[in-house]
Each structure stands twice: as structure tokens, then as C-alpha cells.
Coordinates of C-alpha atoms and ligand atoms in Angstrom, one line a residue:
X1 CA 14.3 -3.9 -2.0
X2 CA 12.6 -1.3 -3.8
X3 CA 14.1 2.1 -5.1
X4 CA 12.8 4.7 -6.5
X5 CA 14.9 7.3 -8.5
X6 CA 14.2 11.0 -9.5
X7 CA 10.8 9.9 -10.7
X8 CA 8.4 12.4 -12.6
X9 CA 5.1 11.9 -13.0
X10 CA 2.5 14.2 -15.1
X11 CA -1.2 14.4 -15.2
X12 CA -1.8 16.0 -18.7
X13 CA 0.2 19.1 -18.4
X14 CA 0.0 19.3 -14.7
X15 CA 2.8 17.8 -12.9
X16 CA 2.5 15.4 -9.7
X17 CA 5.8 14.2 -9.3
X18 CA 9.0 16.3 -9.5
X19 CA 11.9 13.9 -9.3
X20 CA 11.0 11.9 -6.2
X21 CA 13.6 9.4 -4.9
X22 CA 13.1 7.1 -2.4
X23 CA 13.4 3.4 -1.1
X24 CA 11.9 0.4 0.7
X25 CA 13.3 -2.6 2.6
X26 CA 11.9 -5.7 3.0
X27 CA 11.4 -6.2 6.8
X28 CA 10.4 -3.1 7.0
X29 CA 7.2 -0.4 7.4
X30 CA 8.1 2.9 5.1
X31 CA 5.5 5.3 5.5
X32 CA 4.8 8.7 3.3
X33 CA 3.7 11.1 4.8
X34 CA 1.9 14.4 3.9
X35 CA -0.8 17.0 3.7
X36 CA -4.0 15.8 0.6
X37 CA -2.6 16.5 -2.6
X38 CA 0.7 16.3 -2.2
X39 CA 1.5 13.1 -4.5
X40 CA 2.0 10.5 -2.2
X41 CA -1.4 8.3 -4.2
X42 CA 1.2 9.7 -7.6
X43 CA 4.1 7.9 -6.4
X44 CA 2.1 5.0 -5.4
X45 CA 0.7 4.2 -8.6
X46 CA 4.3 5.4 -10.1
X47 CA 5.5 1.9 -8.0
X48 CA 2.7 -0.2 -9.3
X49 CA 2.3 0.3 -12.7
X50 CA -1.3 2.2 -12.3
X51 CA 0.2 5.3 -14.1
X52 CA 3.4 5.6 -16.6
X53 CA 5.9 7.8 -15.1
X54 CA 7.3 10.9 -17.4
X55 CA 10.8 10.3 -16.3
X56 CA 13.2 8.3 -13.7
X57 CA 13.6 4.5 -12.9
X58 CA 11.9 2.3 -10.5
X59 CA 13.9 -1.1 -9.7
X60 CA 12.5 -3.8 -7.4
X61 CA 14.6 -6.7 -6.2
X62 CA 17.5 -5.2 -8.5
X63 CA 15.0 -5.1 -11.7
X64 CA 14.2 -2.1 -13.7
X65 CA 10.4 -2.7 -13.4
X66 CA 9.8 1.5 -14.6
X67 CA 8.0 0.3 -18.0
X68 CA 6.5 -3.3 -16.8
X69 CA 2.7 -3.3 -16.8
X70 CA 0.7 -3.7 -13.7
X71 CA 0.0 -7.1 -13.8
X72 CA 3.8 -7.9 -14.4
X73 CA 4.6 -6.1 -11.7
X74 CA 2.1 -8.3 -8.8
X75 CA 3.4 -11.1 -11.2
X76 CA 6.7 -10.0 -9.2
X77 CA 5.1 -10.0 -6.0
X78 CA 3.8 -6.0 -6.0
X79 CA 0.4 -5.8 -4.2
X80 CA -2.1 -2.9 -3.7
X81 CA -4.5 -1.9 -1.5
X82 CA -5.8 1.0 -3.6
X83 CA -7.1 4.0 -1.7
X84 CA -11.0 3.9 -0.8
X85 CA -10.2 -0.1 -1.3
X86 CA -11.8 -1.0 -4.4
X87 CA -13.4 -4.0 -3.7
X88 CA -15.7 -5.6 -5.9
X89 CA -19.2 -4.3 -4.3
X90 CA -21.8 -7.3 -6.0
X91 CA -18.9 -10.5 -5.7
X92 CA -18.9 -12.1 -2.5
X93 CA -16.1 -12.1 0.0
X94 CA -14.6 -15.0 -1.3
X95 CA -15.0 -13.9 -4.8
X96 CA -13.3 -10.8 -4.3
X97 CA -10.3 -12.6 -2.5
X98 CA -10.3 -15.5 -5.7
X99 CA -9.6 -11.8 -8.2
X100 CA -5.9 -12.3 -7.4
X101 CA -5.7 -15.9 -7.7
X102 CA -5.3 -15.8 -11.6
X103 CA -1.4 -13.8 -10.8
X104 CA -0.3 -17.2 -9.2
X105 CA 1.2 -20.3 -10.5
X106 CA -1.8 -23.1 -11.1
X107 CA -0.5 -25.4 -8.4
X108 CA -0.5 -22.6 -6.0
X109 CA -4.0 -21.6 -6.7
X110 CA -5.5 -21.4 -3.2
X111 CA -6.8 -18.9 -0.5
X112 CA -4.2 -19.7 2.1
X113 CA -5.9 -20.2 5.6
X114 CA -3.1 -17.7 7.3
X115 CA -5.4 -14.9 5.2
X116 CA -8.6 -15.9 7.9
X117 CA -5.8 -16.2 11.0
X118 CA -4.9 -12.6 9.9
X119 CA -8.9 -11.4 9.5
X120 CA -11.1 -14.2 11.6
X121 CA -14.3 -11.9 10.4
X122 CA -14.0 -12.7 6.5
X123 CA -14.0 -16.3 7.2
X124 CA -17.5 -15.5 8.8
X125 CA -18.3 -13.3 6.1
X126 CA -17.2 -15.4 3.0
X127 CA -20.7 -15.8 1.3
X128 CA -21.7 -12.3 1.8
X129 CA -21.5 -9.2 -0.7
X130 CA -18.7 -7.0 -0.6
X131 CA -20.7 -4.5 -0.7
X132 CA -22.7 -5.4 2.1
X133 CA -19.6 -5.3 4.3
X134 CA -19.0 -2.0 6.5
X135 CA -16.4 0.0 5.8
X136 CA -13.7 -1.1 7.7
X137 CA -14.5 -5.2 6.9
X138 CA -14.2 -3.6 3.0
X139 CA -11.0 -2.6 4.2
X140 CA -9.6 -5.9 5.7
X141 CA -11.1 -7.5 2.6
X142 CA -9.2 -4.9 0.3
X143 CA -5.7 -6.4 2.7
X144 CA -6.5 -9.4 2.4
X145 CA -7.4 -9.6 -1.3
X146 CA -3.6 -8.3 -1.9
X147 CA -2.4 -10.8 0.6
X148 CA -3.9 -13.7 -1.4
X149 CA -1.2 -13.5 -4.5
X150 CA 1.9 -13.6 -1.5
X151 CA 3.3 -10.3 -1.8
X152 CA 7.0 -8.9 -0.8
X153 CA 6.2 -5.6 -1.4
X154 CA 2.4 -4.2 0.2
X155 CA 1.6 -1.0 -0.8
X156 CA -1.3 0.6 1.0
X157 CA -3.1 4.1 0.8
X158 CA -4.4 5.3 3.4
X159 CA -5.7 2.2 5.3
X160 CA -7.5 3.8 8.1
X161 CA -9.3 6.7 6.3
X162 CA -12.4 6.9 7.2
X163 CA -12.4 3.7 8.9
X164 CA -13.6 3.0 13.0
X165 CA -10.7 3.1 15.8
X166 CA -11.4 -0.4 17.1
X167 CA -10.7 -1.6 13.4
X168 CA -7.9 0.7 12.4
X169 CA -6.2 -0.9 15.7
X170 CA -6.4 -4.6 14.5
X171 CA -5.9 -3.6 10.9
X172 CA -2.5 -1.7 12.9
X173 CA -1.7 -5.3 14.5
X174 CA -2.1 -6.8 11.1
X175 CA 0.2 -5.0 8.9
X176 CA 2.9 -5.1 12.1
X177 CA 2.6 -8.4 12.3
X178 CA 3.2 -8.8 8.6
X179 CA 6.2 -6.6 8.9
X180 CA 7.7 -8.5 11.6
X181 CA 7.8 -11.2 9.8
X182 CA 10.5 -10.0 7.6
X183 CA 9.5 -11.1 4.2
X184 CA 7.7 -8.4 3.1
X185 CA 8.5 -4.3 2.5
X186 CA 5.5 -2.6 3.3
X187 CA 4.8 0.8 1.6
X188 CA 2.3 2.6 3.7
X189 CA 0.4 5.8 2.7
X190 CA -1.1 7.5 6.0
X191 CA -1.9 10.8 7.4
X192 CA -2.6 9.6 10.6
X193 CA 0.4 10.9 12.3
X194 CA 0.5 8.1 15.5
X195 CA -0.9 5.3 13.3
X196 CA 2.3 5.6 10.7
X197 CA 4.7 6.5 13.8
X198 CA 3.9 3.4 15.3
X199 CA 4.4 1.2 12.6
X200 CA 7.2 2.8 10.5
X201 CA 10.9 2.2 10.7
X202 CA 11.0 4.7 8.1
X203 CA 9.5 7.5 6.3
X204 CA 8.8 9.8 3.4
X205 CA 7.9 13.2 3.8
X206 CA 6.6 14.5 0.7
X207 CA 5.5 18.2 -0.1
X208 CA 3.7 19.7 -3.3
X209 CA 5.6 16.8 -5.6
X210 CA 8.8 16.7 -4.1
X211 CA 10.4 14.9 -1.1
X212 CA 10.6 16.8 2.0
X213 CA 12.4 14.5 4.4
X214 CA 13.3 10.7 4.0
X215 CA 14.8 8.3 6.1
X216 CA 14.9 6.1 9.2
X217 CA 12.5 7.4 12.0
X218 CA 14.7 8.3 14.3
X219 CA 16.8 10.7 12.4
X220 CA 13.9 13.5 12.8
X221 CA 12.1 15.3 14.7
X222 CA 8.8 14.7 15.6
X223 CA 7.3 17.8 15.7
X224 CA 9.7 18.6 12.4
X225 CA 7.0 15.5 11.1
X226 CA 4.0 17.1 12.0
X227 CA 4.7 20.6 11.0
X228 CA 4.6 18.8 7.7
X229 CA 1.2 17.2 7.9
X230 CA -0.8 19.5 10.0
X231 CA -2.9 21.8 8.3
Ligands
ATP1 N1 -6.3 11.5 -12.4 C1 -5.8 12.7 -12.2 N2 -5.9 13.7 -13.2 C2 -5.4 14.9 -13.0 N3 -4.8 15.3 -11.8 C3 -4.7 14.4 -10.8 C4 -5.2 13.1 -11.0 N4 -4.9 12.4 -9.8 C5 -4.4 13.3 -9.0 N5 -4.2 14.5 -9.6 C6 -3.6 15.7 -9.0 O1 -2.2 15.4 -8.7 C7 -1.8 15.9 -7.5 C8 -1.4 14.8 -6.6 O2 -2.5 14.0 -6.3 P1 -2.4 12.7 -5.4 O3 -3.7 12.0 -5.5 O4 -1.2 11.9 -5.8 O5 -2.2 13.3 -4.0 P2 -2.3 12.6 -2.5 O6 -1.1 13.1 -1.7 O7 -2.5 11.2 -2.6 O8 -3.6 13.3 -1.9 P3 -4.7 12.8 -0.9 O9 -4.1 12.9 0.5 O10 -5.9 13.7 -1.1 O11 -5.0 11.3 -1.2 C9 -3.0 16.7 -7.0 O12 -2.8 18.1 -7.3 C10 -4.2 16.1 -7.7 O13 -5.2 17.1 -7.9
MG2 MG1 -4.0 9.9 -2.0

């Protein structure tokens, strides 16, 4: 399980977190919500390591990760899928999913073959460029990619911006697939409203810095939700 207490986080002077508490549970879909700006990409990289918190604690599995580096932290079994997905434009497909390999114990070195179950077109695509992928293939590739070290916590930001509704519906059968397999917390960043309400068991509402509402999603409101996303 992963907590989150009273975490501040500052760019410079400017201040993107204001004391932000929340949790994940393995098993299940948490999804923060909210409008652009708000800090939900802050608290992300808060969890991850990407960026040193001012203040607060993080624990994961009943650790105090808040001052571990990244890389100790998917050593723990943290992944990312990094908003506008990051992958590796001139490495191939299979390349880009080898990045992660170097997290994992030698004897467990390997691209496991559920990772092409999961996203059949990569394992037609290996030998091609990132790069040369569309958009939403980049984005299965950027999943996949933080599949390949075994996480039990998946973070993801924002895996359908920008991306075509016949992929953001198997990417959606993806990541509930993964949830319902009850190994894994998944952290999921999303301002599509139906795509996170479908998936989530919970959520985070987050406004200017703060947490707005947080809990399991059937305590609120829908429209309560939505009067916090829509513009
Ligand atoms: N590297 C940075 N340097 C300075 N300010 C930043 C940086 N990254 C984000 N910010 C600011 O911090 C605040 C929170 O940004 P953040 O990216 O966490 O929001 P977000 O909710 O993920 O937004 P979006 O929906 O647009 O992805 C914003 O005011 C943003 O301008
Ligand atoms: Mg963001």
C-alpha cells in the first residue's frame, strides 16, 4: 500500500503541493482527478522520486521511501508511465522495452511474453523505431515498458491524452485487467471523466495544490466530480 502524507512540494519559490495526503491499495485503480495545473503530474513525481518533496512522508509497503532516489524506488517495484510517454524515439520497440531490464535481478532479465498477450501490436512492431510508432502504439509501448520490471505500484499520467478512442478502449481493458488481477495498485492520472470513472475504485480530487475530495467512488457525487474537472 502506498500513503501519502501532508506532502509539499515547491518549484523554486512557487509552490505545487500544499500538504497533500492520500493513499493507494494494491488491487486497486485510484484515480486523481482535476482541472491542468492543478498538481496531480507534482504529486506524481512526489511518489516516484522525479522531484524532492519540501516536506511530508511518502511510505510504500510500510517503507519510508520520501528521500530514496528514483531508481530505488522501481528497484521496489514503482513504475511510470510519464506523461506524453517518453519513449525513446530512435531505439526500437524492443530496445525501448530492454531500458527497464537493468532494475531486475540477472536471472530475471527477460521481456515476459504476458507483456505481448497484454499489447499483441508491439510483438509485430518489435524491430521498428519508437518513433515511428503512432501515438497511441507510443503509448502502449510507454505501459508496457513500465510493465517489463513487474511493478506493484503503476503510476500513469494521463494515458489517453491525445490518444485515438479505439486505443484508449484497449489501453482501458489493459490497465483493468491488470487491476483485476490484484497484485498491483495502480495510480492513474486522467481528466477524462468516464475513462477514470470506469476504472477507479477510488479517487483524488485535487484543486490548485490541495486535495479536494478523496476516497472510494461511491462515497460522492458524480456531478460533485465533475463540477471539479469541467472547465
Ligand atoms: N518544472 C516546473 N517548474 C516550475 N513550475 C512547474 C514545473 N512543473 C509544473 N509547474 C507548475 O506547478 C503547477 C502544477 O503543475 P503540474 O504539472 O503538477 O499540474 P497538472 O495537474 O499535472 O497539470 P496538467 O493537467 O496540465 O498536466 C502548475 O502551476 C505548473 O505551472
Ligand atoms: Mg500533468
Amino acid at each position: 500500500m502506498l500513503k501519502v502524507e501532508d506532502v509539499r512540494l515547491h518549484y523554486g519559490a512557487a509552490v505545487a503541493l500544499r500538504g497533500v495526503s492520500c493513499q493507494a491499495s494494491i488491487g486497486e485503480a485510484t484515480c486523481i482527478l482535476g482541472r491542468n495545473g492543478v498538481g496531480k503530474t507534482s504529486l506524481l513525481r512526489a511518489i516516484t522520486g522525479m522531484h524532492a518533496v519540501t516536506s511530508g512522508r511518502i511510505l510504500w509497503e510500510g517503507e519510508d521511501i520520501t528521500r530514496l532516489p528514483a531508481y530505488e524506488r522501481a528497484r521496489r517495484g514503482i513504475a511510470t508511465v510519464p506523461q506524453g510517454r517518453d519513449i525513446f524515439p530512435l531505439l526500437t520497440v524492443k530496445e525501448n522495452l530492454e531500458t527497464g531490464l537493468g532494475l531486475l535481478p540477472r536471472h530475471e532479465r527477460k521481456i515476459s511474453d504476458e507483456i505481448f498477450d497484454l499489447f499483441p501490436v508491439l510483438a509485430q512492431m518489435m524491430h521498428r523505431r519508437g518513433g515511428d510508432l503512432s501515438g497511441g502504439q507510443q503509448q502502449q509501448l510507454a505501459i508496457a515498458r513500465a510493465l517489463v520490471i513487474r511493478p506493484r505500484l503503476l503510476v500513469l499520467d494521463e494515458p489517453t491524452e491525445g490518444i485515438q478512442p479505439s486505443i484508449i478502449k484497449d489501453i482501458g481493458s489493459v490497465i483493468a485487467l491488470l487491476r483485476n488481477r490484484g497484485d498491483m495498485a495502480i495510480l492513474l492520472v486522467e481528466q477524462y471523466f468516464d475513462f477514470a470513472y470506469a476504472l477507479a475504485q477510488s479517487i483524488v480530487v485535487m484543486d490548485r495544490g490541495h486535495i479536494a475530495m478523496a476516497g472510494g467512488i461511491n462515497e460522492f457525487e458524480e456531478d460533485k466530480i465533475r463540477s471539479y474537472i469541467s472547465i
